[in-house]
C-alpha cells in the first residue's frame, strides 16, 4: 500500500495541472447535478421508522382519512389580562387571521377554535388547526414561511398570534455565519503549527474544496431521497474536520522531510507513502463506521451515515490525489527557512532520532514528549486516575432519556416555541402532542358501538385529559380518535401511556372486535426512540469488534487493539454523561445557550459512537504508528512511546484542536438536534485525543512494555501486512540508495528517508 501511494503522489506531483483540472471538472459536474436535480429547498427534517405500528397506522390513515393523514400546524391566539378571546373584537381579529391562513400555499383546511372547542377555561387563549394534505417530509420550508407571513400580515389588533404545531417540529436549521468561527480557529492552529501561511492554507484549501463537492453531491440526491438538514450539516462538519486533519498529517510529514534536505517530489511521495497510508486507513475506518449505521435499519439514520461517509471518502480522495498536486505547485517554497522555528525544531528532532534513547528528556523534547514522560513515570497511577475520572463523567449517562426534540426545545424567541409554551400554560402540556388512535372496525358487528367502546376505555386510563368522539371513515371500516395526554410529548408518562394503550389492544379487540393502533407525531417519536435505543448495544458491539479487527491488522498486536477499544468506550461513556448532565439535567446549560432542559436526541448515541469511533481510530493510528515505527528500530518500548509522542504528539494535538473547534462552532446553532450532536462530538474529540490517546495510551504501552507489541506466531503468519508505517517503502528506498552509491551514482541525500 505504501509503495502504491508513493507512486500516486509522485505522479500527481509531476502532472499537477492535469490532476487539478480533473478535480475542477468533477466539482463543476457535481454542482451542475445539484442545480439540475436537487437543492437546499428540498431538505426536510422528518424522522420515521417504516414498519413500526405508528407508521403503519399513518399509512392506513392515508386511505381511510386522507384529510387527517397530513401534518398540521397550530395558530395560537392570546389576549391581554382582563379580555377574552370570545369578545367581539378578538373574534373579528381571529377570523381575519384564519381567512389569511386558509389562502396560504398547500393548506387543505382551517379549523377555528369555535369549531373544535379549543378555548382555554379562562378564555384567554384559543387554538386553530391548519391542516395539510401532505406529510411533514413533503412539506417545504417555504410553505411554513408563507403561513407565518400570512398570519403576521393579517390585521389582528389586540390579539397576540403565534404559529407552531407538529408541522414545525424539527424544522430544518441551516448553519449560520457564526459556524465559521471553527474555520477561523483552524486557520490560527494551522498557522501556529506550520509557522507558514502558505503551508497553513493548504489543508484548509483542500478541505473546503472537498466539502463543496461532498455537500453538492448530497444535495444532488434530494429529489430522490429524503435528506434531513441534520444529515447535510453532519456531512459538512465531519467532511471539513477530517479534510483539514488528513491534509495536516501529510503536509506536516512533507515539510519535515523538506527540512532534512529531501527533494520536493520525493518528499511528497514519501509523505503519502507513510502519513498517507495512515490517512487512507483512518479514513476508510470512518467511512465504514458511518456506513455501518445502515445496519440499524432506519432510513433517515442510514441517509445520515451515508452522507457523512461520502464526505469522508471525498476528503480522503482529495488528500491522496489533489493535495500532492498542490504540493507540486508549491514546490520548494514549503522548505522551512534555515533560521526559522520550524527548521530548528525539525533539526532537533532529527538529531534526537539518530541518538540513543535516554531516560531523561533531550533538548529535542517538546511538550508532547514531556507529557508522555510524565504519564509513563508511574503508568499504573496514570491509568487509575484516567479511568476513574472518565467513569465519574460517564455516571450521569445511566439516566439518559432518549426522544426526538419537539417545539419545546426550539429557540425561546421562535414562534413555535412561544406557541408551545402558551399551549402548555393555558391548556396543558399534552395538547402539544396528542395521540391518534386508529381503530380498525372492519370486523366489528357494529362499527359505531365498537368505536364508542374504545373511546370510553381510553377515557378511563390514567394520565388522560380528554378523548374526542370517534370519527368514522366513509366506508365505516375505521375510526379515528384523538387522545390528549396529561403529560408533555417527551415525558416518560406519555411513553408509559402509549405502552399501556398498546398492551390493552388485545382485550379491546376481544370485547369489541376492533383492533387499535397508536399513531401521530408523538407516537412516531416514541417508536423512533425505542428502535434506536434497542439498536444501541448491537451497534456498539459491531463498532468495538470492528476496531479490534482493524487495529489487529494494523499494529499486529493483541494489547493495542484491546486498549484502543477500551479507551473508545471510556471516551464515549464520558461524552454521554456530559451530554446528559448539560442538556437533560441542566448543569451549566447557560454556557452554550440552552434555555430549557429536555431529553437527549434519540439518534445521538449511535451517531456519536460511529463518528467518535472513526476519529478515535484516526488518533490511535497516527500516534501509535509513530511509536511502533520507533519500536521496530530500537526494540525499546518506553523510548518508543516517548519518541512517538515527540514526533506525532504535536500534529495530533493540532488535529484535535481543529476538530474540536469545527464541531464546537456548531454548538451555537439554534436547532437542538444540531446543538446536541455538535457538543457531543466536540467534547468527545477533546476527551479521546487528550485524555485517552495522549495520556492513557502512553501509560498502558509503558506498563505493558514489550508485551504491548506481542502477537502469537501462528496469527502473525496468517495476517496480511498492511505496512501502515511505510517500513517496506523505507527499505526499498535504502536499497535504491545503496545501489546508486555502489554504481557511482549520486545519492545526494535526496532519496534518503529519515523517520
XYZ file of C-alpha atoms in Angstrom:
755
model
C 0.000 0.000 0.000
C 2.787 2.441 0.912
C 4.561 1.851 -2.414
C 1.325 2.378 -4.351
C 0.605 5.657 -2.569
C 4.212 6.706 -3.162
C 3.745 6.255 -6.904
C 0.387 8.034 -6.868
C 1.870 11.036 -5.099
C 4.853 11.255 -7.460
C 2.524 11.067 -10.468
C 0.159 13.724 -9.066
C 3.110 15.935 -8.170
C 4.536 15.802 -11.694
C 1.183 16.010 -13.516
C -0.295 18.561 -11.161
C -2.052 20.616 -13.841
C -3.880 17.550 -15.153
C -4.879 16.443 -11.653
C -6.142 19.923 -10.753
C -8.108 20.128 -13.998
C -9.770 16.772 -13.391
C -10.809 17.781 -9.884
C -12.198 21.104 -11.105
C -14.200 19.264 -13.770
C -15.516 16.871 -11.102
C -16.529 19.798 -8.896
C -18.276 21.573 -11.774
C -20.153 18.393 -12.732
C -21.292 17.808 -9.138
C -22.511 21.380 -8.748
C -24.336 21.127 -12.098
C -26.092 17.942 -10.912
C -27.101 19.693 -7.713
C -28.575 22.592 -9.669
C -30.402 20.277 -12.061
C -31.732 17.561 -9.760
C -31.671 18.807 -6.162
C -31.109 21.766 -3.926
C -31.345 23.006 -0.358
C -35.024 23.807 -0.823
C -35.830 20.094 -0.785
C -34.193 19.446 2.586
C -36.582 18.241 5.301
C -36.319 17.086 8.910
C -38.769 14.208 9.227
C -37.879 11.060 11.175
C -39.876 7.860 10.750
C -39.441 4.122 11.245
C -41.077 2.109 8.423
C -42.803 -0.980 9.751
C -43.473 0.454 13.200
C -47.040 0.480 14.500
C -47.253 4.263 14.297
C -46.053 4.355 10.689
C -48.319 1.512 9.599
C -51.269 3.356 11.126
C -50.272 6.559 9.316
C -50.183 4.645 6.032
C -53.656 3.277 6.732
C -54.913 6.764 7.612
C -53.949 7.990 4.145
C -56.526 5.590 2.747
C -59.295 5.959 5.331
C -58.841 9.586 6.430
C -56.910 11.427 3.699
C -57.801 14.841 5.123
C -56.327 13.941 8.541
C -53.308 11.969 7.316
C -51.195 15.019 6.590
C -49.322 17.159 9.062
C -50.865 20.134 10.802
C -49.887 23.486 12.253
C -51.364 25.440 15.129
C -52.278 29.104 15.323
C -52.359 30.123 18.965
C -54.268 33.246 19.948
C -53.897 35.030 23.300
C -55.357 38.240 24.662
C -54.203 40.616 27.432
C -55.391 40.184 31.002
C -58.974 41.255 31.506
C -60.005 40.376 27.946
C -61.339 37.178 26.382
C -60.870 35.507 23.019
C -64.657 35.316 22.784
C -65.037 39.095 22.833
C -66.333 40.507 19.526
C -63.128 42.429 18.821
C -60.973 39.345 19.424
C -63.279 37.138 17.357
C -63.018 39.582 14.471
C -59.210 39.532 14.653
C -59.159 35.725 14.848
C -61.458 35.450 11.809
C -59.174 37.775 9.857
C -56.131 35.664 10.659
C -57.885 32.398 9.792
C -59.057 33.805 6.440
C -55.475 34.720 5.587
C -54.186 31.332 6.741
C -56.679 29.491 4.529
C -55.175 31.217 1.480
C -51.600 30.112 2.288
C -49.984 27.506 -0.015
C -50.946 23.825 0.381
C -53.447 24.482 3.190
C -56.295 21.954 2.972
C -58.485 23.254 5.786
C -58.505 25.597 8.756
C -60.409 24.527 11.880
C -61.380 27.525 14.006
C -61.417 27.435 17.834
C -65.198 27.726 17.806
C -65.447 24.577 15.661
C -63.048 22.463 17.711
C -63.801 23.978 21.087
C -60.080 24.630 21.679
C -60.603 27.577 24.034
C -58.932 27.686 27.436
C -61.040 27.641 30.604
C -60.173 31.255 31.355
C -60.980 32.167 27.724
C -57.603 33.909 27.417
C -56.232 31.594 24.730
C -57.538 29.664 21.734
C -56.070 27.240 19.184
C -56.886 26.941 15.492
C -55.712 23.968 13.435
C -54.228 24.364 9.951
C -54.472 21.049 8.100
C -52.188 19.978 5.265
C -52.787 17.008 2.997
C -49.056 16.267 2.763
C -46.872 14.760 5.443
C -44.082 16.589 7.196
C -41.473 15.072 4.894
C -43.233 16.537 1.847
C -43.948 19.944 3.358
C -41.469 22.560 2.170
C -39.900 25.101 4.477
C -41.136 27.850 2.169
C -44.713 26.670 2.780
C -44.367 27.179 6.530
C -42.712 30.543 5.972
C -45.663 31.549 3.795
C -48.088 30.583 6.574
C -46.149 32.692 9.067
C -46.146 35.673 6.729
C -49.875 35.371 6.013
C -50.705 35.240 9.725
C -48.425 38.136 10.638
C -49.707 40.356 7.830
C -53.378 39.800 8.671
C -54.902 42.504 10.908
C -55.139 41.209 14.481
C -55.054 44.265 16.701
C -55.338 43.392 20.376
C -54.661 39.693 19.833
C -51.251 38.038 20.016
C -50.774 35.380 17.352
C -48.105 32.645 17.278
C -47.699 29.781 14.804
C -46.459 26.322 15.814
C -47.594 22.731 15.920
C -46.382 19.427 14.540
C -45.550 20.888 11.129
C -42.774 22.907 12.767
C -41.317 20.057 14.816
C -37.633 19.593 13.982
C -37.855 22.189 11.223
C -34.601 22.475 9.267
C -31.893 24.623 10.817
C -29.177 25.773 8.468
C -25.651 26.672 9.601
C -25.158 30.393 10.198
C -22.253 32.767 9.862
C -21.175 32.030 13.447
C -20.302 28.491 12.375
C -17.312 29.939 10.501
C -15.645 30.501 13.874
C -14.361 26.928 13.729
C -12.711 27.611 10.382
C -11.035 30.751 11.764
C -9.725 28.798 14.768
C -8.466 26.108 12.386
C -6.564 28.744 10.415
C -4.958 30.008 13.621
C -3.959 26.500 14.769
C -2.532 25.664 11.336
C -0.544 28.905 11.217
C 0.963 28.224 14.643
C 1.664 24.586 13.780
C 3.433 25.274 10.497
C 4.781 28.757 11.099
C 3.905 29.463 7.466
C 0.712 30.892 5.968
C 1.364 29.037 2.711
C 1.621 25.667 4.465
C -1.312 26.528 6.748
C -3.526 27.392 3.792
C -3.101 24.057 2.023
C -5.075 21.853 4.462
C -7.810 24.469 4.640
C -7.963 24.891 0.856
C -8.190 21.174 0.097
C -10.689 20.576 2.935
C -13.022 23.324 1.707
C -12.737 22.026 -1.849
C -13.686 18.525 -0.706
C -16.600 19.822 1.380
C -18.015 21.745 -1.590
C -18.018 18.574 -3.696
C -19.472 16.447 -0.878
C -22.270 18.875 0.014
C -23.154 19.462 -3.648
C -23.234 15.708 -4.172
C -25.573 15.218 -1.203
C -27.896 17.982 -2.396
C -27.998 16.414 -5.871
C -29.898 13.445 -4.391
C -32.580 15.417 -2.539
C -35.061 14.850 -5.355
C -34.949 11.055 -4.940
C -34.021 10.583 -1.258
C -35.338 12.290 1.873
C -32.299 14.075 3.289
C -32.606 15.961 6.561
C -30.801 19.182 7.352
C -29.094 17.287 10.178
C -27.634 14.800 7.678
C -26.365 17.630 5.490
C -24.820 19.517 8.398
C -23.273 16.337 9.803
C -21.607 15.718 6.439
C -20.408 19.332 6.408
C -18.977 19.138 9.934
C -17.210 15.823 9.537
C -16.015 16.492 5.986
C -14.474 19.811 6.982
C -12.884 18.458 10.166
C -11.321 15.307 8.715
C -10.379 17.100 5.497
C -8.242 19.575 7.431
C -6.806 16.874 9.693
C -5.837 14.465 6.924
C -4.093 17.163 4.927
C -2.406 18.364 8.121
C -0.814 14.963 8.742
C 0.525 14.716 5.187
C 1.790 18.303 4.915
C 3.487 18.025 8.305
C 5.425 14.935 7.214
C 6.248 16.605 3.883
C 7.701 19.747 5.486
C 9.640 17.665 7.997
C 11.308 15.805 5.138
C 11.943 19.004 3.193
C 13.762 20.384 6.234
C 16.029 17.305 6.121
C 17.056 18.030 2.522
C 14.801 15.653 0.600
C 13.718 16.895 -2.827
C 10.083 18.114 -3.037
C 8.786 15.442 -5.442
C 10.470 12.657 -3.491
C 9.242 14.092 -0.211
C 5.652 14.223 -1.476
C 5.853 10.546 -2.417
C 7.356 9.553 0.921
C 4.821 11.655 2.843
C 1.957 9.920 1.109
C 3.585 6.508 1.463
C 3.876 6.942 5.240
C 1.417 9.506 6.631
C -0.832 8.943 3.606
C -1.106 5.238 4.446
C -2.355 6.135 7.891
C -4.761 8.670 6.361
C -6.151 6.047 3.999
C -6.671 3.533 6.773
C -8.137 6.078 9.181
C -10.434 7.497 6.525
C -11.721 4.090 5.493
C -12.346 3.344 9.161
C -14.558 6.424 9.462
C -16.324 5.547 6.200
C -17.034 2.016 7.396
C -18.248 3.252 10.783
C -20.610 5.823 9.254
C -21.877 3.465 6.561
C -22.378 0.909 9.342
C -25.321 2.990 10.550
C -27.236 1.235 7.778
C -27.369 -1.946 9.875
C -29.762 -0.263 12.313
C -32.441 -0.422 9.624
C -33.800 3.128 10.000
C -33.867 5.020 6.681
C -33.139 8.527 7.996
C -30.200 7.204 10.039
C -28.906 5.313 7.007
C -29.032 8.535 4.979
C -27.146 10.394 7.727
C -24.434 7.757 7.808
C -24.052 7.555 4.034
C -23.910 11.357 3.679
C -21.156 11.583 6.294
C -19.342 8.582 4.778
C -19.441 10.247 1.355
C -17.949 13.441 2.812
C -15.098 11.491 4.435
C -14.490 9.477 1.249
C -14.145 12.702 -0.748
C -11.804 14.122 1.927
C -9.553 11.046 1.656
C -9.562 11.160 -2.158
C -8.642 14.861 -2.122
C -5.851 14.300 0.413
C -4.325 11.441 -1.604
C -4.527 12.988 -5.086
C -5.247 16.717 -5.139
C -3.009 17.550 -2.172
C 0.176 16.109 -3.796
C -0.657 18.179 -6.879
C -0.984 21.314 -4.727
C 2.348 20.424 -3.115
C 3.748 20.297 -6.629
C 2.599 23.856 -7.317
C 4.208 24.992 -4.043
C 7.459 23.186 -4.818
C 10.399 24.334 -2.731
C 8.523 27.269 -1.223
C 7.402 24.947 1.591
C 11.005 24.323 2.707
C 11.378 25.923 6.169
C 13.842 28.822 6.213
C 17.163 27.871 7.828
C 16.729 30.242 10.769
C 13.013 29.624 11.292
C 11.499 27.998 14.375
C 10.228 25.133 12.215
C 13.693 24.421 10.813
C 15.278 24.441 14.272
C 12.590 22.143 15.607
C 12.966 19.642 12.774
C 16.753 19.680 13.096
C 16.495 18.976 16.811
C 14.026 16.144 16.264
C 16.206 14.603 13.555
C 19.258 14.804 15.803
C 17.388 13.164 18.640
C 16.122 10.404 16.360
C 19.667 9.390 15.444
C 20.907 9.298 19.034
C 20.309 6.565 21.561
C 17.199 6.984 23.663
C 17.882 8.078 27.237
C 15.739 8.108 30.328
C 15.922 11.906 30.658
C 14.401 14.360 28.187
C 16.726 15.568 25.425
C 16.985 19.096 24.085
C 14.596 17.989 21.337
C 11.866 17.078 23.820
C 8.721 19.040 23.094
C 5.577 19.416 25.153
C 4.100 16.151 23.899
C 7.199 14.174 24.837
C 7.448 15.799 28.237
C 3.810 14.962 28.869
C 4.349 11.343 27.794
C 7.320 11.060 30.159
C 5.157 12.388 32.972
C 2.339 9.930 32.244
C 4.739 6.978 31.999
C 6.689 7.779 35.143
C 4.064 5.914 37.179
C 1.891 4.374 34.480
C -0.427 2.419 36.795
C -1.304 5.576 38.745
C -1.985 7.409 35.471
C -4.262 4.629 34.265
C -6.256 4.557 37.501
C -6.689 8.365 37.540
C -7.836 8.487 33.887
C -10.250 5.575 34.222
C -11.722 6.943 37.455
C -12.096 10.448 36.008
C -13.829 9.263 32.853
C -16.078 6.962 34.884
C -17.200 9.928 37.005
C -18.001 11.933 33.881
C -19.931 8.973 32.448
C -22.025 8.449 35.609
C -24.973 10.738 34.606
C -25.448 8.683 31.417
C -27.213 5.986 33.442
C -30.340 8.193 33.496
C -30.282 9.114 29.818
C -33.771 9.758 28.405
C -33.977 9.431 24.619
C -36.553 11.210 22.467
C -36.845 13.363 19.378
C -36.847 17.093 20.185
C -40.120 18.926 19.736
C -41.073 22.594 19.691
C -40.496 22.715 23.442
C -36.748 22.743 22.762
C -36.906 25.241 19.893
C -35.189 28.624 20.372
C -37.051 30.647 23.020
C -37.598 33.536 20.602
C -39.128 31.404 17.844
C -42.836 31.471 17.120
C -43.233 27.700 17.511
C -41.585 27.775 20.963
C -43.805 30.643 22.150
C -46.863 28.790 20.827
C -45.729 25.583 22.577
C -45.234 27.331 25.919
C -48.557 29.134 25.597
C -50.438 25.909 24.911
C -48.703 24.185 27.833
C -49.591 27.014 30.207
C -53.216 27.575 29.147
C -54.312 24.111 28.022
C -51.821 21.649 29.453
C -48.605 20.050 28.089
C -50.472 17.158 26.491
C -52.177 19.440 23.986
C -48.776 19.866 22.311
C -48.605 16.173 21.493
C -51.999 14.496 21.075
C -52.129 10.803 20.333
C -54.158 9.469 17.417
C -55.877 6.121 17.937
C -56.808 4.349 14.712
C -59.434 1.652 15.293
C -59.949 -0.973 12.601
C -63.696 -1.639 12.836
C -63.978 -3.709 9.660
C -64.516 -6.912 11.687
C -66.819 -5.392 14.306
C -70.533 -6.232 14.154
C -71.405 -2.592 14.908
C -68.555 -0.188 13.981
C -70.116 2.794 15.785
C -70.665 0.925 19.040
C -67.194 -0.606 18.835
C -65.565 2.797 18.318
C -67.546 4.323 21.213
C -66.484 1.451 23.477
C -62.826 2.008 22.549
C -63.153 5.739 23.273
C -64.765 5.063 26.643
C -61.978 2.655 27.594
C -59.377 5.247 26.663
C -61.080 7.906 28.822
C -60.768 5.623 31.842
C -56.975 5.380 31.562
C -54.770 7.391 33.932
C -52.847 10.421 32.599
C -55.589 11.143 30.037
C -57.081 14.656 29.882
C -59.568 14.263 27.046
C -60.689 11.859 24.324
C -62.630 13.096 21.294
C -65.678 11.401 19.859
C -64.714 8.747 17.262
C -64.700 9.907 13.659
C -65.794 7.079 11.335
C -64.406 6.728 7.825
C -66.769 6.917 4.871
C -66.828 3.133 4.441
C -67.210 2.541 8.181
C -64.180 0.275 8.328
C -62.080 2.551 10.546
C -62.496 5.117 13.301
C -60.113 7.890 14.342
C -59.919 9.025 17.967
C -57.779 11.854 19.329
C -56.442 11.477 22.862
C -54.887 14.317 24.886
C -52.358 13.092 27.485
C -51.786 14.897 30.750
C -48.014 14.985 30.193
C -45.749 16.510 27.563
C -44.850 14.623 24.352
C -41.343 13.698 25.534
C -42.292 12.813 29.122
C -41.865 9.278 30.385
C -45.514 9.281 31.463
C -46.577 9.743 27.836
C -44.383 6.838 26.767
C -45.930 4.718 29.504
C -49.411 5.718 28.340
C -48.645 4.618 24.770
C -47.334 1.308 26.107
C -50.487 0.857 28.211
C -52.810 1.519 25.272
C -50.934 -0.897 23.036
C -50.892 -3.500 25.792
C -54.674 -3.167 26.178
C -55.280 -3.680 22.426
C -55.892 -7.435 22.730
C -58.530 -7.013 25.430
C -60.309 -4.297 23.445
C -60.294 -6.413 20.309
C -61.857 -9.311 22.202
C -64.537 -7.026 23.652
C -65.377 -5.009 20.537
C -63.935 -6.810 17.518
C -61.937 -3.665 16.670
C -58.145 -3.623 16.621
C -56.382 -0.385 17.568
C -53.059 1.257 16.759
C -51.472 4.354 18.310
C -50.015 6.895 15.908
C -49.432 10.628 15.491
C -46.275 12.705 15.804
C -45.754 11.815 19.463
C -46.185 8.076 18.871
C -43.822 8.193 15.888
C -41.189 9.908 18.048
C -41.620 7.248 20.748
C -41.252 4.437 18.200
C -38.132 6.025 16.693
C -36.539 6.392 20.136
C -37.446 2.822 21.089
C -35.959 1.436 17.890
C -32.756 3.427 18.305
C -32.447 2.520 21.974
C -32.692 -1.194 21.237
C -30.143 -0.879 18.411
C -27.505 0.858 20.547
C -25.945 -2.232 22.137
C -25.717 -4.305 18.920
C -24.217 -1.338 17.098
C -21.703 -0.779 19.904
C -20.654 -4.434 19.688
C -20.209 -4.113 15.915
C -18.115 -0.962 16.282
C -15.922 -2.374 19.053
C -15.488 -5.663 17.195
C -14.531 -3.794 14.042
C -11.956 -1.727 15.930
C -10.373 -4.876 17.361
C -10.028 -6.462 13.934
C -8.740 -3.356 12.157
C -6.156 -2.481 14.802
C -5.046 -6.105 14.983
C -4.287 -5.906 11.253
C -2.540 -2.539 11.508
C -0.372 -2.969 14.601
C -0.029 -6.756 14.668
C -0.585 -6.737 18.410
C -3.117 -8.142 20.858
C -2.905 -5.496 23.586
C -3.028 -2.406 21.345
C -6.491 -3.216 19.896
C -7.930 -4.105 23.321
C -6.518 -0.912 24.809
C -7.871 1.154 21.900
C -11.370 -0.340 22.185
C -11.440 0.174 25.959
C -10.313 3.780 25.548
C -13.011 4.340 22.928
C -15.711 3.057 25.294
C -14.420 5.300 28.081
C -14.472 8.430 25.928
C -17.932 7.599 24.537
C -19.312 6.974 28.021
C -17.865 10.238 29.330
C -19.335 12.122 26.366
C -22.762 10.596 27.043
C -22.500 11.671 30.670
C -21.620 15.265 29.781
C -24.492 15.468 27.279
C -26.991 14.174 29.845
C -25.645 16.484 32.546
C -25.918 19.581 30.373
C -28.987 19.058 28.200
C -31.107 16.771 30.378
C -30.153 17.870 33.903
C -29.340 21.487 33.024
C -25.861 21.711 34.590
C -24.031 24.756 33.139
C -26.547 24.855 30.290
C -26.349 28.640 30.074
C -22.794 28.435 28.782
C -23.963 27.321 25.338
C -27.359 28.969 25.178
C -29.596 26.088 26.297
C -32.664 27.735 27.850
C -34.612 24.584 28.664
C -33.810 21.024 29.644
C -35.130 18.070 27.724
C -34.364 14.567 26.518
C -31.278 13.582 24.568
C -31.817 13.305 20.819
C -32.654 9.654 20.298
C -30.176 9.045 17.475
C -27.299 10.975 19.090
C -25.765 7.946 20.892
C -25.436 5.927 17.701
C -24.190 8.918 15.687
C -21.630 9.711 18.396
C -20.411 6.110 18.578
C -19.968 5.922 14.809
C -18.199 9.275 14.413
C -16.090 9.076 17.551
C -15.037 5.539 16.696
C -13.647 6.703 13.376
C -11.937 9.761 14.842
C -10.552 7.793 17.790
C -9.011 5.323 15.372
C -7.542 8.293 13.485
C -5.630 9.488 16.536
C -4.773 5.945 17.558
C -3.230 5.218 14.155
C -1.333 8.496 13.827
C 0.072 8.349 17.349
C 0.710 4.641 17.897
C 2.055 4.078 14.369
C 4.910 6.503 15.147
C 5.534 4.658 18.419
C 5.597 1.300 16.661
C 7.807 2.770 13.937
C 10.423 3.639 16.554
C 9.961 0.359 18.432
C 10.699 -1.612 15.263
C 14.039 0.227 15.012
C 15.274 0.036 18.625
C 13.050 -2.509 20.438
C 12.889 -0.208 23.483
C 9.170 0.050 24.329
C 9.345 3.026 26.714
C 11.715 5.019 24.490
C 9.415 4.256 21.551
C 6.489 5.767 23.456
C 8.463 8.960 24.126
C 9.783 9.222 20.573
C 6.380 8.577 19.074
C 4.851 11.257 21.278
C 7.599 13.689 20.240
C 7.092 13.030 16.534
C 3.295 12.729 16.427
C 2.063 14.493 19.552
C 2.254 17.996 18.103
C 0.322 17.138 14.966
C -2.249 15.052 16.882
C -2.747 17.971 19.252
C -3.231 20.379 16.357
C -5.606 17.981 14.616
C -7.696 17.511 17.747
C -7.898 21.271 18.375
C -9.026 21.814 14.788
C -11.597 19.038 15.029
C -12.832 20.414 18.346
C -13.115 23.980 17.056
C -15.057 22.899 13.954
C -17.549 20.876 15.993
C -17.770 23.458 18.803
C -18.635 26.241 16.350
C -21.881 24.422 15.520
C -22.890 24.396 19.205
C -24.162 27.952 18.694
C -26.842 26.635 16.309
C -30.471 27.326 17.205
C -31.551 23.746 16.461
C -31.435 21.439 19.482
C -30.555 18.400 17.358
C -27.503 20.064 15.834
C -26.533 21.684 19.135
C -26.508 18.348 20.976
C -24.646 16.488 18.233
C -22.032 19.231 17.894
C -21.474 19.407 21.659
C -21.184 15.628 21.976
C -18.667 15.423 19.131
C -16.644 18.370 20.434
C -16.233 17.035 23.972
C -15.815 13.504 22.636
C -12.877 14.535 20.450
C -11.338 16.546 23.275
C -11.555 13.682 25.759
C -10.464 10.994 23.330
C -7.487 12.897 21.939
C -6.031 14.408 25.107
C -7.229 12.149 27.917
C -7.309 8.758 26.196
C -4.798 8.875 23.323
C -2.237 11.346 24.727
C -2.461 10.192 28.363
C -3.947 6.719 28.765
C -2.300 5.178 25.692
C 1.331 6.036 26.646
C 0.712 4.807 30.196
C -0.717 1.464 29.039
C 2.075 0.905 26.495
C 4.735 1.760 29.071
C 3.141 -0.517 31.669
C 2.873 -3.500 29.324
C 6.325 -2.944 27.766
C 7.336 -5.422 25.065
C 4.124 -7.375 25.617
C 2.240 -4.480 24.007
C 3.693 -5.450 20.621
C 3.342 -9.226 21.033
C 1.356 -11.313 18.575
C 1.148 -15.126 18.509
C 3.318 -16.580 15.772
C 0.515 -18.578 14.156
C -1.624 -15.429 13.916
C 1.274 -13.311 12.688
C 1.802 -15.688 9.769
C -1.860 -15.552 8.747
C -2.471 -11.796 8.933
C -1.735 -9.645 5.857
C 0.960 -6.995 6.274
C -0.661 -3.585 5.712
C 2.613 -1.690 6.344
C 0.919 1.440 7.659
C 4.272 2.824 8.861
C 5.821 2.520 5.397
C 8.596 0.189 6.573
C 8.648 -1.647 3.230
C 8.887 1.640 1.350
C 11.740 2.765 3.596
C 13.689 -0.435 2.979
C 13.133 -0.138 -0.756
C 14.438 3.447 -0.767
C 17.507 2.441 1.225
C 18.246 -0.382 -1.228
C 17.958 2.027 -4.160
C 20.312 4.466 -2.433
C 22.844 1.726 -1.764
C 22.680 0.560 -5.389
C 23.094 4.117 -6.654
C 26.148 4.706 -4.462
C 27.695 1.352 -5.410
C 27.355 2.118 -9.119
C 28.857 5.590 -8.758
C 25.501 7.450 -8.826
C 24.726 10.452 -6.693
C 22.697 9.567 -3.646
C 22.731 13.228 -2.805
C 20.641 12.698 0.262
C 17.558 13.331 -1.799
C 16.498 9.710 -1.756
C 17.225 9.035 1.906
C 14.199 8.773 4.131
C 14.528 9.786 7.759
C 11.656 8.740 10.045
